[in-house]
């Protein structure tokens, strides 16, 4: 939980996910792969390693990765 005194709100982390777009001979317009239950503190290095692993297991190349974090926000008066 993070308290932001300037804005009088409390944030609580709920979840993080990664969405990776891959393109290749069978997916010329791209295909998106989604991963749930990712650690709150996922690093760029970890996302890069995931992308490399996915590329090793297919003929596609990773073209994009998005990290989405969901937080609960409580506004205090």
GROMACS .gro file of C-alpha atoms in nm:
model
   77
    1UNK     CA    1   0.000   0.000   0.000
    2UNK     CA    2   0.132   0.345  -0.093
    3UNK     CA    3   0.008   0.666   0.062
    4UNK     CA    4   0.040   0.980  -0.151
    5UNK     CA    5   0.010   1.273   0.090
    6UNK     CA    6  -0.009   1.538  -0.185
    7UNK     CA    7  -0.321   1.390  -0.338
    8UNK     CA    8  -0.478   1.235  -0.026
    9UNK     CA    9  -0.511   0.891  -0.172
   10UNK     CA   10  -0.406   0.541  -0.083
   11UNK     CA   11  -0.298   0.299  -0.359
   12UNK     CA   12  -0.297  -0.077  -0.318
   13UNK     CA   13  -0.141  -0.298  -0.585
   14UNK     CA   14  -0.381  -0.563  -0.715
   15UNK     CA   15  -0.216  -0.726  -1.016
   16UNK     CA   16   0.034  -0.694  -1.299
   17UNK     CA   17   0.021  -0.853  -1.643
   18UNK     CA   18   0.233  -0.860  -1.957
   19UNK     CA   19   0.101  -0.856  -2.312
   20UNK     CA   20   0.349  -0.949  -2.584
   21UNK     CA   21   0.292  -0.901  -2.958
   22UNK     CA   22   0.467  -1.142  -3.194
   23UNK     CA   23   0.490  -1.135  -3.572
   24UNK     CA   24   0.615  -1.398  -3.815
   25UNK     CA   25   0.536  -1.609  -4.121
   26UNK     CA   26   0.215  -1.744  -3.969
   27UNK     CA   27   0.117  -1.417  -3.797
   28UNK     CA   28   0.199  -1.134  -4.036
   29UNK     CA   29  -0.048  -0.898  -3.869
   30UNK     CA   30   0.075  -1.001  -3.526
   31UNK     CA   31  -0.060  -1.217  -3.250
   32UNK     CA   32  -0.082  -1.114  -2.886
   33UNK     CA   33   0.017  -1.339  -2.597
   34UNK     CA   34  -0.100  -1.244  -2.247
   35UNK     CA   35   0.057  -1.344  -1.916
   36UNK     CA   36  -0.123  -1.296  -1.585
   37UNK     CA   37  -0.007  -1.307  -1.225
   38UNK     CA   38   0.321  -1.129  -1.294
   39UNK     CA   39   0.524  -1.003  -0.999
   40UNK     CA   40   0.457  -0.644  -0.895
   41UNK     CA   41   0.824  -0.558  -0.938
   42UNK     CA   42   0.881  -0.711  -1.283
   43UNK     CA   43   1.192  -0.563  -1.444
   44UNK     CA   44   1.280  -0.473  -1.802
   45UNK     CA   45   1.544  -0.747  -1.793
   46UNK     CA   46   1.283  -1.009  -1.699
   47UNK     CA   47   1.052  -0.896  -1.981
   48UNK     CA   48   1.345  -0.913  -2.224
   49UNK     CA   49   1.428  -1.268  -2.113
   50UNK     CA   50   1.062  -1.371  -2.153
   51UNK     CA   51   1.063  -1.226  -2.506
   52UNK     CA   52   1.383  -1.414  -2.593
   53UNK     CA   53   1.235  -1.740  -2.461
   54UNK     CA   54   0.916  -1.697  -2.665
   55UNK     CA   55   1.119  -1.629  -2.978
   56UNK     CA   56   1.326  -1.945  -2.920
   57UNK     CA   57   1.006  -2.153  -2.905
   58UNK     CA   58   0.853  -2.021  -3.228
   59UNK     CA   59   0.936  -1.877  -3.568
   60UNK     CA   60   0.787  -1.541  -3.464
   61UNK     CA   61   0.964  -1.229  -3.339
   62UNK     CA   62   0.853  -1.017  -3.044
   63UNK     CA   63   0.765  -0.668  -3.168
   64UNK     CA   64   0.603  -0.517  -2.859
   65UNK     CA   65   0.559  -0.575  -2.487
   66UNK     CA   66   0.320  -0.396  -2.256
   67UNK     CA   67   0.314  -0.415  -1.878
   68UNK     CA   68  -0.020  -0.337  -1.716
   69UNK     CA   69  -0.052  -0.276  -1.343
   70UNK     CA   70  -0.388  -0.250  -1.169
   71UNK     CA   71  -0.417  -0.061  -0.842
   72UNK     CA   72  -0.703   0.007  -0.608
   73UNK     CA   73  -0.719   0.377  -0.520
   74UNK     CA   74  -0.899   0.513  -0.214
   75UNK     CA   75  -0.946   0.890  -0.204
   76UNK     CA   76  -0.933   1.036   0.143
   77UNK     CA   77  -1.093   1.365   0.238
   0.00000   0.00000   0.00000
